[in-house]
CSV table of C-alpha atoms in Angstrom, one decimal:
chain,number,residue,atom,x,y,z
A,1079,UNK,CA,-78.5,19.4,-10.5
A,1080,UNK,CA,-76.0,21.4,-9.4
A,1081,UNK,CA,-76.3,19.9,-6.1
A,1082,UNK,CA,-76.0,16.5,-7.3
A,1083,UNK,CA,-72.9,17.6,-9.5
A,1084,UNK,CA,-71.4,18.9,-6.2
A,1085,UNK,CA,-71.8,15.7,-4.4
A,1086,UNK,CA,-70.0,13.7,-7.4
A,1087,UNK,CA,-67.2,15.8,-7.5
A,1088,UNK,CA,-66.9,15.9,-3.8
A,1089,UNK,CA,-67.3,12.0,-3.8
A,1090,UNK,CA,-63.7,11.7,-6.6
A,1091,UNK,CA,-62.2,13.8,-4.6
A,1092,UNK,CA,-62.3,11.9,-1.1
A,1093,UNK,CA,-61.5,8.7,-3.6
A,1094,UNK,CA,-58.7,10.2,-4.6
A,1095,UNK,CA,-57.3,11.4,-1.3
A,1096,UNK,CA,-57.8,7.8,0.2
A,1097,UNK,CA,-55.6,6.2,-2.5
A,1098,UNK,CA,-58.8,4.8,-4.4
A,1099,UNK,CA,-58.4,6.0,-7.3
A,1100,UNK,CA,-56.6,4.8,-10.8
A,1101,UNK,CA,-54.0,7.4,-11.2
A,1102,UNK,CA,-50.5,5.9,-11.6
A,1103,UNK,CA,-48.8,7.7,-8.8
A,1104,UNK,CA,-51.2,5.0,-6.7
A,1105,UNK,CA,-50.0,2.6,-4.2
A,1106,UNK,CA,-52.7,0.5,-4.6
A,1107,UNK,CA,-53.2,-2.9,-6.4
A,1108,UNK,CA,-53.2,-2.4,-10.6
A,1109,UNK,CA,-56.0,-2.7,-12.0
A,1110,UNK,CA,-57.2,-6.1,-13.4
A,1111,UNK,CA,-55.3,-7.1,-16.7
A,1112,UNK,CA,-52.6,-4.5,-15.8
A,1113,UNK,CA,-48.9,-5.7,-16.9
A,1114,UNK,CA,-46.8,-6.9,-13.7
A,1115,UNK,CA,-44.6,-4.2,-12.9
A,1116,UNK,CA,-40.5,-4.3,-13.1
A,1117,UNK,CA,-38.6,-5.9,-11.0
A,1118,UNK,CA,-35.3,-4.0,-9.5
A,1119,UNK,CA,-32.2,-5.3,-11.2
A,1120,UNK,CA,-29.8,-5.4,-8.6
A,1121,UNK,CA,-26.8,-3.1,-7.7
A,1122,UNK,CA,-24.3,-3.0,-10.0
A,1123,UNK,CA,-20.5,-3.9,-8.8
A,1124,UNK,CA,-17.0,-2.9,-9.9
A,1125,UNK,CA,-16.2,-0.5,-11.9
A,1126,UNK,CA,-20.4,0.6,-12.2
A,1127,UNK,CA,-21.0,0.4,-8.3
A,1128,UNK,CA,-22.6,3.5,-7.8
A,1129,UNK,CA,-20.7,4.8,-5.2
A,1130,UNK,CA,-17.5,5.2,-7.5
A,1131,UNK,CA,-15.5,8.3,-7.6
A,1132,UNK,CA,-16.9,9.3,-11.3
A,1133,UNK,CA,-13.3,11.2,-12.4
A,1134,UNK,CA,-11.4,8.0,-10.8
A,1135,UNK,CA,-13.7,5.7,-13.2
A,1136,UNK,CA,-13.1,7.5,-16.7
A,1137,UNK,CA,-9.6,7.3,-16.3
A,1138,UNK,CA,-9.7,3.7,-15.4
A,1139,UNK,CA,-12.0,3.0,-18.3
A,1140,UNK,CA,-9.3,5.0,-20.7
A,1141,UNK,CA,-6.9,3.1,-18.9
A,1142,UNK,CA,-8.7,-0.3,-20.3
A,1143,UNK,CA,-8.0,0.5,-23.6
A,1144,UNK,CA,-3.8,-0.4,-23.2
A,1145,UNK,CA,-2.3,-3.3,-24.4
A,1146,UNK,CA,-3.3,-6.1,-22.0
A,1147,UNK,CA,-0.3,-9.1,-21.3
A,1148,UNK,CA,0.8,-11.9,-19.4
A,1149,UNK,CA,1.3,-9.3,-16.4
A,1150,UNK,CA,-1.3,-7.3,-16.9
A,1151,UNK,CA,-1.9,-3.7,-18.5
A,1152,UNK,CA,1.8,-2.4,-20.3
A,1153,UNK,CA,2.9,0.4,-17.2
A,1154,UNK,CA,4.4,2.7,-20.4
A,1155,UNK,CA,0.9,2.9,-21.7
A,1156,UNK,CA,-0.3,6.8,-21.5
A,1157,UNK,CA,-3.7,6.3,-20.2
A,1158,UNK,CA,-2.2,3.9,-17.5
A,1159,UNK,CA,0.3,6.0,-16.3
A,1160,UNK,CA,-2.2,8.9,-16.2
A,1161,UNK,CA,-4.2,6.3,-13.5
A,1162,UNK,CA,-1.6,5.6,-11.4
A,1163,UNK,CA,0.3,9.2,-11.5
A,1164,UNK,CA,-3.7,10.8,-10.7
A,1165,UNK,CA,-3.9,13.0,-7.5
A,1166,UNK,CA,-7.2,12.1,-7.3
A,1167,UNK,CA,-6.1,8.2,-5.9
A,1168,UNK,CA,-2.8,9.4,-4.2
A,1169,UNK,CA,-3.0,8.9,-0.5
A,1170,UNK,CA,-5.4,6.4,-0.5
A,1171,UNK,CA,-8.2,9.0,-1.4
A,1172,UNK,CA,-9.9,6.3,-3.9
A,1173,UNK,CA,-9.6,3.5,-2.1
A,1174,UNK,CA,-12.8,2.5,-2.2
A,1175,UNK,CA,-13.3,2.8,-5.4
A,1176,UNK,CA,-11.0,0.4,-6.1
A,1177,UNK,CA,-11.6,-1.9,-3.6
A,1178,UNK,CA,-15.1,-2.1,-5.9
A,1179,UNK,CA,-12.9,-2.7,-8.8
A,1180,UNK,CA,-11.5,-5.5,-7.0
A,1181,UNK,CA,-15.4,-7.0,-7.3
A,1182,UNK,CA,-16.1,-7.0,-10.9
A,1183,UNK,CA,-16.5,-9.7,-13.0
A,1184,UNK,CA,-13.6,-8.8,-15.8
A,1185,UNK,CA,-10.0,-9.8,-14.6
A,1186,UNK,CA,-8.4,-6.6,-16.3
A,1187,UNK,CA,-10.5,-4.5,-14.3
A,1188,UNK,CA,-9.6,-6.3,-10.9
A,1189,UNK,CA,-6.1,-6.1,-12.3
A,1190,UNK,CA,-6.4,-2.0,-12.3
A,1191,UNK,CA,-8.5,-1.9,-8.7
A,1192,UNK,CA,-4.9,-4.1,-7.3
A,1193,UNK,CA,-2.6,-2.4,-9.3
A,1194,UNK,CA,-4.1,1.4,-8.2
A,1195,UNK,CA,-4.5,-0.1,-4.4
A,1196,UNK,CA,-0.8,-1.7,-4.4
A,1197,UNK,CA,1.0,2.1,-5.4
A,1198,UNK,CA,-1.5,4.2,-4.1
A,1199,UNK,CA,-3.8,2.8,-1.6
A,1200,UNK,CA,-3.3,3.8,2.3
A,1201,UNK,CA,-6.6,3.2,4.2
A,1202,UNK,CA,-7.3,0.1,2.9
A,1203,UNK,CA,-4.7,-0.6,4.9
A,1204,UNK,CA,-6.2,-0.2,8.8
A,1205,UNK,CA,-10.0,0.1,7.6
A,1206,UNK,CA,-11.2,-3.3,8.5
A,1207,UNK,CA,-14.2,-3.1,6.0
A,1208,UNK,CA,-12.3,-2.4,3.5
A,1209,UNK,CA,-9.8,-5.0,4.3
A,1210,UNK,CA,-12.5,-8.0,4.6
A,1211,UNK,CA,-13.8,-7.2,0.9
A,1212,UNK,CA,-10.3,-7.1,-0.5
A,1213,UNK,CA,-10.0,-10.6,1.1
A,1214,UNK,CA,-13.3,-12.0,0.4
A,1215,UNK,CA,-11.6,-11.6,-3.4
A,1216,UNK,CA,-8.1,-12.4,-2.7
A,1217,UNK,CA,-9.1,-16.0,-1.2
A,1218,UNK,CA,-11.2,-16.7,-4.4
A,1219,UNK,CA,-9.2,-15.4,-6.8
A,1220,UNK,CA,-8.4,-17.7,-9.4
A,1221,UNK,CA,-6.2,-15.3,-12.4
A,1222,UNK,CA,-2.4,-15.5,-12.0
A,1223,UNK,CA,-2.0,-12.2,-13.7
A,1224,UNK,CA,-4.6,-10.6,-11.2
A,1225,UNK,CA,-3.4,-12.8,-8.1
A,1226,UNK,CA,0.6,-11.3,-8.8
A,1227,UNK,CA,-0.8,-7.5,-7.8
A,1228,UNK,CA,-3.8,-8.8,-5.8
A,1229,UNK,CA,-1.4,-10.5,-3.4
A,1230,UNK,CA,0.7,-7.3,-2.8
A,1231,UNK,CA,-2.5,-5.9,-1.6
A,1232,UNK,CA,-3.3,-8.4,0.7
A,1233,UNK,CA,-0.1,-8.5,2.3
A,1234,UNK,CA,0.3,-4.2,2.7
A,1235,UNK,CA,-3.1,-5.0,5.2
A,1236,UNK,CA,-2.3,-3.9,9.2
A,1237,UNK,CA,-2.8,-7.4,11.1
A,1238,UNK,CA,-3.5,-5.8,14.8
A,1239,UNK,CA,-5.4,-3.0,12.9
A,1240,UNK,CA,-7.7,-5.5,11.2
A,1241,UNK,CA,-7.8,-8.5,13.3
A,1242,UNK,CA,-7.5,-10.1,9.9
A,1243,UNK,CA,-4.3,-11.8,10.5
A,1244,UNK,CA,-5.3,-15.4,10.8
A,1245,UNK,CA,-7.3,-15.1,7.7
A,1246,UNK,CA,-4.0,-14.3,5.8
A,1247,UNK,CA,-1.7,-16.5,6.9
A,1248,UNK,CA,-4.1,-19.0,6.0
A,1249,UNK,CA,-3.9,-17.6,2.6
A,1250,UNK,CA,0.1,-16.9,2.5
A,1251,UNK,CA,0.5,-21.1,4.0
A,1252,UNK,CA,-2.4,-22.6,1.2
A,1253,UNK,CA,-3.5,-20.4,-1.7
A,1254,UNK,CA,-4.2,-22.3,-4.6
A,1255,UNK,CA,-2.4,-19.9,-6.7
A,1256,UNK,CA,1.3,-19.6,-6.4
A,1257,UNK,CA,1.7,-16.1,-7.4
A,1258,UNK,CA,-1.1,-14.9,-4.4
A,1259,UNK,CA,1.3,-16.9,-2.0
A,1260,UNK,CA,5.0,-15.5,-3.9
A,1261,UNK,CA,3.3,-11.4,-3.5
A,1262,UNK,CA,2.0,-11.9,0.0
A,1263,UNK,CA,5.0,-13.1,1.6
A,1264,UNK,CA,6.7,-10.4,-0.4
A,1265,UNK,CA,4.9,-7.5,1.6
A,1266,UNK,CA,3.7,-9.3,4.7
A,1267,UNK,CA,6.5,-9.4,6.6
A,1268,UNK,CA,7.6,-5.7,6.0
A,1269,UNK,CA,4.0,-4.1,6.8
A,1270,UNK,CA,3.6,-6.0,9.7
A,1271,UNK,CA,7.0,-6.3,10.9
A,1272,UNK,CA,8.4,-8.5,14.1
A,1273,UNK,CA,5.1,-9.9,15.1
A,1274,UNK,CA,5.2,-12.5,11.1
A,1275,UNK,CA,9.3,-12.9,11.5
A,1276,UNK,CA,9.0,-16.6,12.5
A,1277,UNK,CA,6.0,-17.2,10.6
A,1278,UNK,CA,7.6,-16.0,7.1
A,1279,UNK,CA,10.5,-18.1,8.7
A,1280,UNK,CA,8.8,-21.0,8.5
A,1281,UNK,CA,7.7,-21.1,5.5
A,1282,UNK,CA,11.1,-20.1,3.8
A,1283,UNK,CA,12.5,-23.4,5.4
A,1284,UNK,CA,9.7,-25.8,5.1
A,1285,UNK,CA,7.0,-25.1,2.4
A,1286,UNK,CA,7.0,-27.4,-0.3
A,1287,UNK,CA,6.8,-25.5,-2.6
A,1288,UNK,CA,10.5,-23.7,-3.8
A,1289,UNK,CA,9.5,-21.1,-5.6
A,1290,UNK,CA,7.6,-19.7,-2.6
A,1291,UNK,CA,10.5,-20.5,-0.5
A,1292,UNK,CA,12.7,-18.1,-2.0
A,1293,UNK,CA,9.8,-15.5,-2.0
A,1294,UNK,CA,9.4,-15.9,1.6
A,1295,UNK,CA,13.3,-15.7,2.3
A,1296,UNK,CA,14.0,-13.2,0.0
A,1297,UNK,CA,11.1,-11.1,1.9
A,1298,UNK,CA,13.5,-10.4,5.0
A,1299,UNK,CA,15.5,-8.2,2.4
A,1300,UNK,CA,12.7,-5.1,3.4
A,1301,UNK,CA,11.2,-7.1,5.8
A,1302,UNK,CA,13.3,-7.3,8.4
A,1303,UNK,CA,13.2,-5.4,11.6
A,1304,UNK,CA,16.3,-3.6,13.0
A,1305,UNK,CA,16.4,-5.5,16.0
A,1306,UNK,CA,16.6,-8.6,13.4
A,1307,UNK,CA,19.1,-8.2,11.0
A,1308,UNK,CA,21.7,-10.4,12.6
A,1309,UNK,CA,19.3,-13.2,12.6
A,1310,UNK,CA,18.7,-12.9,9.0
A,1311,UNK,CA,22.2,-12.8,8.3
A,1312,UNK,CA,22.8,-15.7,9.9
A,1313,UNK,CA,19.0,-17.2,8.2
A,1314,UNK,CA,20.5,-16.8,4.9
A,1315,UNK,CA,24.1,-18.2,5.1
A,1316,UNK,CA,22.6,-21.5,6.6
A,1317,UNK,CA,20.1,-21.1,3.2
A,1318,UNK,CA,23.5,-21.1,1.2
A,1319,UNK,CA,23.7,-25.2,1.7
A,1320,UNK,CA,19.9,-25.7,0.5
A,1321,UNK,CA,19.1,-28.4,-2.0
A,1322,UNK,CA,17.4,-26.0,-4.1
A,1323,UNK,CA,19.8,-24.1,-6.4
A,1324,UNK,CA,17.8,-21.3,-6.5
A,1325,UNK,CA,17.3,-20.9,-3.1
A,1326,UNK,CA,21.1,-21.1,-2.8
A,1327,UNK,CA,22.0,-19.0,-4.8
A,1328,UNK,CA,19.3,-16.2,-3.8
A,1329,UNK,CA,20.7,-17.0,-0.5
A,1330,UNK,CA,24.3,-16.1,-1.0
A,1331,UNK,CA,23.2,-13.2,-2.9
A,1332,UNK,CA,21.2,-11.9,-0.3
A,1333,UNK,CA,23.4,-12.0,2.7
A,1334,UNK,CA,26.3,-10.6,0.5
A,1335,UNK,CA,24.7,-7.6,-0.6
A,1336,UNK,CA,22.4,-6.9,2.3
A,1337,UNK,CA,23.0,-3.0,3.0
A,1338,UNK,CA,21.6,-2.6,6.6
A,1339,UNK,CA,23.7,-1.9,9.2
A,1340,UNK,CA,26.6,-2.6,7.0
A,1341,UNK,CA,25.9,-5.4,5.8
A,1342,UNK,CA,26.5,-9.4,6.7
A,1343,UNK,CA,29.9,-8.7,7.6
A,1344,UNK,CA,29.9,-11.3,10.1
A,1345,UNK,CA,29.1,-13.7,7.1
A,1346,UNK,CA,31.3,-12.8,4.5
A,1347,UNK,CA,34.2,-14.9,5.0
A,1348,UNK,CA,32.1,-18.3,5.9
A,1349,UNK,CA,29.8,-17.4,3.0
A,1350,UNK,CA,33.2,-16.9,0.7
A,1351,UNK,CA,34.5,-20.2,1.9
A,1352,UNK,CA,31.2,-22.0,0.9
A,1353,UNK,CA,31.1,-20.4,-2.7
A,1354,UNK,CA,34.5,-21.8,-3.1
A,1355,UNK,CA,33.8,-25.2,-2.1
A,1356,UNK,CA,30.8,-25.3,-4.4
A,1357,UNK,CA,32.8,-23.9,-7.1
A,1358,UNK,CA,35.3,-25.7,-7.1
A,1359,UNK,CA,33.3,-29.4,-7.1
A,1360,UNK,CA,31.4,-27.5,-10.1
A,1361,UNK,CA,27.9,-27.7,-8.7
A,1362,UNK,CA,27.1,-24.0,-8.8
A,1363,UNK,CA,24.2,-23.6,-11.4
A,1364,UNK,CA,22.2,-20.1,-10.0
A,1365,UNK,CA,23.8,-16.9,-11.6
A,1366,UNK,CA,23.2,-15.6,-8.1
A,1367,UNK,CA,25.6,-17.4,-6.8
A,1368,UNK,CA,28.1,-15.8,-9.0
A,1369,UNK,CA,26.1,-12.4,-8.5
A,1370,UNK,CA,27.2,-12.6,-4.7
A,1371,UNK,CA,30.7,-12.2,-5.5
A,1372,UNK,CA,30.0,-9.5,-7.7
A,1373,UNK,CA,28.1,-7.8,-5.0
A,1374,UNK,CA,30.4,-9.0,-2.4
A,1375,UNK,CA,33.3,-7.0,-3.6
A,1376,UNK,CA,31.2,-3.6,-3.9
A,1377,UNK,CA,30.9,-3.6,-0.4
A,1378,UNK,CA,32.3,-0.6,1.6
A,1379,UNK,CA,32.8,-2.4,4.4
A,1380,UNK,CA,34.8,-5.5,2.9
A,1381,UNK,CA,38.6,-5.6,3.8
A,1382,UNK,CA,40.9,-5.8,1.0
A,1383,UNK,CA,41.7,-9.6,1.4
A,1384,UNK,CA,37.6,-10.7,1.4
A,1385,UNK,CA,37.8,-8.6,-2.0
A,1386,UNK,CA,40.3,-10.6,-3.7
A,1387,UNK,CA,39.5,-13.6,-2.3
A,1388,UNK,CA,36.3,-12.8,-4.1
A,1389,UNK,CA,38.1,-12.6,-7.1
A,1390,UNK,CA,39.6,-15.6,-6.7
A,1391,UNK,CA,36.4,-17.6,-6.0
A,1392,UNK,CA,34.9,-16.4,-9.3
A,1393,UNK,CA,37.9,-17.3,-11.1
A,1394,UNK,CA,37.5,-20.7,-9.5
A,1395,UNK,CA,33.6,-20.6,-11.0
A,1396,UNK,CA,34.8,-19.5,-14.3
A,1397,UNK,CA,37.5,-21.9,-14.6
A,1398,UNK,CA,35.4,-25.6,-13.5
A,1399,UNK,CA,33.5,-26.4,-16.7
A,1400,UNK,CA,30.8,-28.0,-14.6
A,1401,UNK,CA,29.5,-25.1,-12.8
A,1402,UNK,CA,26.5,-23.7,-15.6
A,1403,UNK,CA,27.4,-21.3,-18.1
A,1404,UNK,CA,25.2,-18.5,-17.0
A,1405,UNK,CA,26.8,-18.6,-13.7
A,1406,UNK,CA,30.3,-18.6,-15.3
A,1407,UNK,CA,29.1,-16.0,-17.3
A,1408,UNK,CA,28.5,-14.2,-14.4
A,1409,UNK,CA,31.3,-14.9,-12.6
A,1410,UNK,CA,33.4,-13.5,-16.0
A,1411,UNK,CA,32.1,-10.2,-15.5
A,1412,UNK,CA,33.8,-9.4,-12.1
A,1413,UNK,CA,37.0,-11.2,-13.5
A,1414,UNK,CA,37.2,-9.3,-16.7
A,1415,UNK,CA,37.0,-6.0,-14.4
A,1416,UNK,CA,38.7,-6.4,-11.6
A,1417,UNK,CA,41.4,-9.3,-12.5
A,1418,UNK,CA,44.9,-7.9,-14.0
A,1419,UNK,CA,44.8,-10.2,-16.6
A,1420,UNK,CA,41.4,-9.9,-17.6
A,1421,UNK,CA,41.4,-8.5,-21.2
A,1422,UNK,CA,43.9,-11.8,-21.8
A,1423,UNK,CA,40.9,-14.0,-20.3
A,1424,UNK,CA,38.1,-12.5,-22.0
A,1425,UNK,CA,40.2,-13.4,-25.5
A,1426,UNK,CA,40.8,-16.9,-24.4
A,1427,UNK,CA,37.0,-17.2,-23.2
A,1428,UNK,CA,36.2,-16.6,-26.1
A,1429,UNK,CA,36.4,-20.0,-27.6
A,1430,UNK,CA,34.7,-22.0,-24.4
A,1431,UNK,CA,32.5,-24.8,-25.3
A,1432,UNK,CA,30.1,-23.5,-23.6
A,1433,UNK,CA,27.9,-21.2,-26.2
A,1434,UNK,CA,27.1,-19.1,-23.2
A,1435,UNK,CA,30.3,-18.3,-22.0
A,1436,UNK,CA,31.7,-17.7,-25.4
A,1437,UNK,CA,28.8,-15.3,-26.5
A,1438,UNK,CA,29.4,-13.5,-22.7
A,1439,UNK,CA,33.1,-13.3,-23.6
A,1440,UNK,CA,33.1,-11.7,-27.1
A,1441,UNK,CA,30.8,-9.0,-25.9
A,1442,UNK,CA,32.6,-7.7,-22.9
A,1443,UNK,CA,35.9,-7.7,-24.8
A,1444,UNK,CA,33.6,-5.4,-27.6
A,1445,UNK,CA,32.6,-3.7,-24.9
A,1446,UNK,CA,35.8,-3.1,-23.8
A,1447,UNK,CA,37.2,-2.3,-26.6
A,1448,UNK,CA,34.8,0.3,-27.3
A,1449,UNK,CA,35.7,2.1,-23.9
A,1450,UNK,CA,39.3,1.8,-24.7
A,1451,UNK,CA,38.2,3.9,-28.0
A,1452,UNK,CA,36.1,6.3,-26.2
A,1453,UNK,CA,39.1,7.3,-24.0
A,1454,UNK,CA,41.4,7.5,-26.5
A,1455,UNK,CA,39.3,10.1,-28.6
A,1456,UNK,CA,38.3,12.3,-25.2
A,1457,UNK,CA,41.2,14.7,-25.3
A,1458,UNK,CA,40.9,15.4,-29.0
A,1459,UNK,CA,37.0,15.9,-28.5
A,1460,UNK,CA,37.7,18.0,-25.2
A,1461,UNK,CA,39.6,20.0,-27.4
A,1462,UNK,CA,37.1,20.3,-30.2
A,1463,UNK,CA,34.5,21.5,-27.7
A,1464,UNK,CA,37.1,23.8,-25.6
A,1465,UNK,CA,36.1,27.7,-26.0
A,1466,UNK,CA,38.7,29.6,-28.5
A,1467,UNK,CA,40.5,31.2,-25.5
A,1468,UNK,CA,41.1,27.9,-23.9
A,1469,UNK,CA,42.3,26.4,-27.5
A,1470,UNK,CA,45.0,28.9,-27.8
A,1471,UNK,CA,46.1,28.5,-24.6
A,1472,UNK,CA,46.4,24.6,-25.2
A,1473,UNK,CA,48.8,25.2,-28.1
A,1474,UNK,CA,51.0,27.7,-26.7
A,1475,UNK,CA,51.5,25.0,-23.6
A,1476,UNK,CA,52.9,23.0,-26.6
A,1477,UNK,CA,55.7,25.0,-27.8
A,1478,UNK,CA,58.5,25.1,-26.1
């Protein structure tokens, strides 16, 4: 018998070490009637992919919790600003993590992953992989709200780093959603510098689309390189004629209070001469156009007759009731500050037909009058905070 028990035991055990037997650590087919085991469920993405920096999550997930907008997550909000202000993503150090964001199903979370990557993000940048998932989303994207940061993104990517250029400037000339194309063009041109001057060019002059014309021409403002700035000088006066008021007008603004190198100085006095003309036939309807004057005479570099020709221009603009009355508005402000008679205009202004003009008037001349005040009652609060010593010796300068 206790051979035979032996032989038994001997017999389970070889079962067992061949993978026989019925345990459930075995690799071998389940027994008849056994339920079908579980099928993986597959790897989460975005703000669960496992490979997520843990700390950089929590805050994001706090970060949810803000009052969500037209534009996305309110900037003032605590938990956001604790995000975006977080060591742990300066430097690009979470980029990936955020670059997983960009893959989750929920907008407001891809609206936090572009966001983060936009203020903080570096290797995204020149890391190719990284690059090709950001635009694997960008060229889908379909949110305006996301699309308005996502964009930024896509346009802070290193073309010769990448060899993703082509891919973008598809996205920048045909992206179904405007606000992709307007935030792109914003940041293209200034991350990758000479080699997209033409390209942005292009599209400034010929897209049809006018809204991202004036993205793509006001891009040159940080986009352009050194070597450039005269051609952009010149890029933007020509702009001044456009059909398109608001590319005008952004126009004239630009190349008057462009600071590199000095400025457009070679453009000042043509661009002067073709406010005036416009002002004067009262077609001006973009504030900017007003704005340019404005900015115009800040200039260090502006002589003393471009200054008061400015002046003169935005009387003219104030003074055609045809022009709109948000650009005369404008053009009101320089008057009523610079102009000699301007506390005698801002009074007469003040009954325009024009609600806009009126409303503009009445509250510079309360402004005005306010400062007037303030000055007035500066010695005697000078004196009311003056140390005793200094008092006395305020009132014996008095007597004779």
């Amino acid at each position: 018998m206790n051979m035979v028990r032996t032989r038994v035991i001997a017999a389970i055990a070889l079962l067992a070490g061949l993978g026989l037997g019925c345990s459930k650590g075995s690799s071998g087919p389940d027994p008849a009637g056994s339920a079908a085991p579980t099928e993986a469920k597959p790897s989460a993405k975005g703000i669960e992919a496992a490979g997520n920096d843990a700390a950089v999550v929590e805050l994001a997930k706090k970060a949810l919790g803000c009052k969500w907008g037209t534009y996305g997550f309110d900037s003032m909000c605590p938990e956001m600003k604790a995000l975006i202000e977080s060591e742990l993503i300066r430097e690009g150090k979470a980029d990936a993590t955020f670059v997983s964001f960009l893959e989750d199903p929920n907008e407001q979370v891809r609206w936090l992953g572009s966001r983060a990557l936009s203020q903080r993000g570096k290797a995204f940048r020149n890391d190719k992989a990284l690059a090709e998932r950001i635009l694997v989303v960008a060229e889908g994207e379909a949110s305006k709200t996301v699309a308005q940061e996502l964009g930024g993104v896509v346009g802070g990517i290193k073309h010769a780093d990448t060899g993703l250029g082509e891919r973008i400037k598809t996205m920048a000339k045909g992206h179904p959603v405007q606000q992709m194309r307007t935030s792109l063009l914003a940041r293209m041109l200034f991350s990758n510098g000479e080699t997209l001057y033409d390209f942005v060019k292009d599209i400034a002059t010929n897209d049809k689309d006018v809204v991202v014309r004036k993205a793509a021409m006001s891009a040159f403002w940080t986009g352009t390189p050194p070597s450039r700035a005269a051609d952009s000088c010149k890029m933007w006066l020509g702009f001044v004629d456009d059909a398109a008021d608001d590319v005008s007008g952004e126009a004239a603004y630009l190349c008057s209070f462009y600071p590199q190198g000095g400025g457009c100085k070679a453009e000042w006095d043509p661009l002067l001469d073709k406010i005036e003309k416009r002002a004067k036939e009262g077609t001006i309807k973009s504030t900017q156009m007003a704005s340019a004057l404005f900015y115009l005479h800040r200039q260090p570099g502006a002589s003393d007759a471009q200054k008061k020709r400015a002046l003169a221009v935005a009387r003219a603009i104030l003074e055609t009731r045809t022009n709109s009355g948000m650009a005369r508005g404008r053009a009101l402000e320089l008057v009523a500050e610079k102009d000699p008679d301007g506390k005698k205009l801002l009074v007469a202004m003040q009954e325009d037909p024009d609600v806009f003009v009126k409303r503009r008037a009445k509250d510079l001349a309360d402004k005005a009058g306010k400062t007037a005040d303030e000055k007035a009652k500066a010695p005697d609060a000078d004196k009311a905070k003056a140390p005793e010593g200094d008092k006395a010796k305020a009132d014996g300068a008095k007597k004779p």
